[in-house]
Amino acid sequence: MRGPKRTSELGDGRPSGRLSGSALTLPPRFVSAASSATMSDKPDMAEIEKFDKSKLKKTETQEKNPLPSKETIE
């Protein structure tokens, strides 16, 4: 007896892979694309390193909706 049939996420009825025990095996074309990292996958830290925090404006923040005190609740 064969295991359950897996269909693609697009719902086109084509099998997306095979069940091997409890794990899903993907065709090789999906495995190689998923395991290789490209430069766009890695963050560009150059801009962060150049950031000058001293150029930010100083602001005073106020609580818009302050929480009630413990005495008010009781």
CSV table of C-alpha atoms in Angstrom, one decimal:
chain,number,residue,atom,x,y,z
A,1,MET,CA,0.0,0.0,0.0
A,2,ARG,CA,1.3,3.4,-0.9
A,3,GLY,CA,1.6,6.4,1.5
A,4,PRO,CA,-0.4,9.6,1.3
A,5,LYS,CA,-0.1,11.6,-1.9
A,6,ARG,CA,1.3,15.1,-1.6
A,7,THR,CA,0.1,17.8,-4.0
A,8,SER,CA,1.8,21.1,-4.7
A,9,GLU,CA,0.9,24.2,-2.7
A,10,LEU,CA,-0.5,25.8,-5.8
A,11,GLY,CA,-3.2,23.3,-5.9
A,12,ASP,CA,-2.6,22.2,-9.5
A,13,GLY,CA,-2.8,18.5,-8.5
A,14,ARG,CA,0.8,17.7,-9.3
A,15,PRO,CA,2.9,15.9,-6.7
A,16,SER,CA,5.3,18.3,-5.0
A,17,GLY,CA,7.5,15.5,-3.5
A,18,ARG,CA,7.5,12.1,-2.0
A,19,LEU,CA,6.9,11.1,1.6
A,20,SER,CA,9.8,9.0,2.9
A,21,GLY,CA,8.8,7.7,6.3
A,22,SER,CA,7.7,10.9,8.0
A,23,ALA,CA,9.9,13.3,6.0
A,24,LEU,CA,9.1,14.9,2.7
A,25,THR,CA,11.7,14.5,0.0
A,26,LEU,CA,12.0,17.3,-2.5
A,27,PRO,CA,13.2,17.0,-6.0
A,28,PRO,CA,16.9,17.9,-6.4
A,29,ARG,CA,16.1,21.2,-8.2
A,30,PHE,CA,14.4,22.6,-5.0
A,31,VAL,CA,17.1,21.3,-2.7
A,32,SER,CA,20.0,23.0,-4.5
A,33,ALA,CA,18.2,26.3,-4.7
A,34,ALA,CA,17.2,26.3,-1.0
A,35,SER,CA,20.7,25.4,0.3
A,36,SER,CA,22.7,28.0,-1.7
A,37,ALA,CA,22.9,31.5,-0.2
A,38,THR,CA,23.2,34.5,-2.4
A,39,MET,CA,24.6,37.9,-1.5
A,40,SER,CA,21.1,39.3,-1.3
A,41,ASP,CA,20.3,36.9,1.4
A,42,LYS,CA,23.0,38.4,3.7
A,43,PRO,CA,22.5,41.8,5.4
A,44,ASP,CA,24.6,44.7,4.1
A,45,MET,CA,26.3,46.0,7.2
A,46,ALA,CA,28.2,48.8,5.5
A,47,GLU,CA,25.4,51.4,5.9
A,48,ILE,CA,24.9,50.4,9.5
A,49,GLU,CA,28.6,50.9,10.3
A,50,LYS,CA,28.5,54.4,8.7
A,51,PHE,CA,25.4,55.5,10.7
A,52,ASP,CA,26.1,58.5,13.0
A,53,LYS,CA,23.8,58.4,16.0
A,54,SER,CA,24.9,61.9,17.0
A,55,LYS,CA,23.0,63.4,14.0
A,56,LEU,CA,19.6,62.3,15.4
A,57,LYS,CA,17.4,65.0,16.9
A,58,LYS,CA,16.7,64.8,20.6
A,59,THR,CA,13.0,64.4,21.4
A,60,GLU,CA,11.0,64.3,24.6
A,61,THR,CA,8.5,61.5,24.7
A,62,GLN,CA,5.3,61.5,26.8
A,63,GLU,CA,3.0,58.6,27.5
A,64,LYS,CA,-0.2,59.1,25.6
A,65,ASN,CA,-2.3,56.6,27.5
A,66,PRO,CA,-0.6,56.0,30.9
A,67,LEU,CA,-1.6,52.9,32.7
A,68,PRO,CA,-3.6,53.4,35.9
A,69,SER,CA,-1.7,53.1,39.2
A,70,LYS,CA,-2.0,50.0,41.4
A,71,GLU,CA,-4.1,52.0,43.9
A,72,THR,CA,-6.5,53.1,41.2
A,73,ILE,CA,-7.1,49.5,40.1
A,74,GLU,CA,-7.7,48.3,43.7
